Amino acid sequence: MDLEALFKISHGVYLTGAKDTTGRFVGSCIDSVMVVETTPQQVIVSMNNASYTMENVLRTQELTLSVLPYDTPLELIDLFGTHTSRDTNKWSQTKHNLFHDLPVYQNAVAYMFLKVKETTLTSGHHVFLCDVVDGQSGTMANPLLYADYQAKKTAHKIQKHWKCSVCGYIYDGEIPFENLPDDWVCPLCNQPKSVFIEE
Ligand code: FE
């Protein structure tokens, strides 16, 4: 199976918002949302079984969804996507508004309040069929598509480079810096590979 084939199915990037048992806001970054009915309004949201936010959605049966804009900082997606709300207070570090007493991203293209109607379990996810109780359009920006996000992440990595901390030379050879031989030296100041820093 070529997993790339699945990634060609267009979808967006979203933040979820929910409340844990202490009343603290929790949230995650997800990419699996699909509109299945417009009358009445229903969406399907798929959330990872390991997600603390998922646990709280399962418990409270409600959540918010923020549709991220094209220019969303990668750091925000990283905060919501790779950290857990179990020990990180993501919403306190993020500009947000309250919608039905739950947080939504301030720059969201659209945001909505969902109530879970049915839950299906797959091997790794809880799949929630939700009623869209309320929804609003936000900023005028285009929504961020998952494919755009992947492209931005790749471009961001390429922009990173290795710099000689002694003379400031920036390595721009074709061989990845990591693969250069151990005895390679800076072409300007002859210092060893070890003085180079990634930035
Ligand atoms: Fe140097």
PDB file of C-alpha atoms and ligand atoms in Angstrom, residues 163-169 185-191 195-196, ligand 1:
ATOM      1  CA  LYS A 163      26.749  27.471   9.872  1.00  0.00           C
ATOM      2  CA  CYS A 164      30.372  27.582  10.985  1.00  0.00           C
ATOM      3  CA  SER A 165      30.328  29.078  14.470  1.00  0.00           C
ATOM      4  CA  VAL A 166      33.893  30.349  13.989  1.00  0.00           C
ATOM      5  CA  CYS A 167      33.773  32.198  10.662  1.00  0.00           C
ATOM      6  CA  GLY A 168      30.060  32.253   9.800  1.00  0.00           C
ATOM      7  CA  TYR A 169      30.411  30.197   6.589  1.00  0.00           C
ATOM      8  CA  VAL A 185      36.695  20.929   7.546  1.00  0.00           C
ATOM      9  CA  CYS A 186      35.249  24.382   6.997  1.00  0.00           C
ATOM     10  CA  PRO A 187      36.484  25.559   3.565  1.00  0.00           C
ATOM     11  CA  LEU A 188      37.060  29.065   4.905  1.00  0.00           C
ATOM     12  CA  CYS A 189      38.648  28.656   8.333  1.00  0.00           C
ATOM     13  CA  ASN A 190      39.630  24.952   8.374  1.00  0.00           C
ATOM     14  CA  GLN A 191      37.797  24.269  11.614  1.00  0.00           C
ATOM     15  CA  VAL A 195      32.059  23.673  15.230  1.00  0.00           C
ATOM     16  CA  PHE A 196      29.092  23.858  12.829  1.00  0.00           C
TER      17      PHE A 196
HETATM   18 FE    FE B   1      34.606  28.411   9.339  1.00  0.00          FE
END
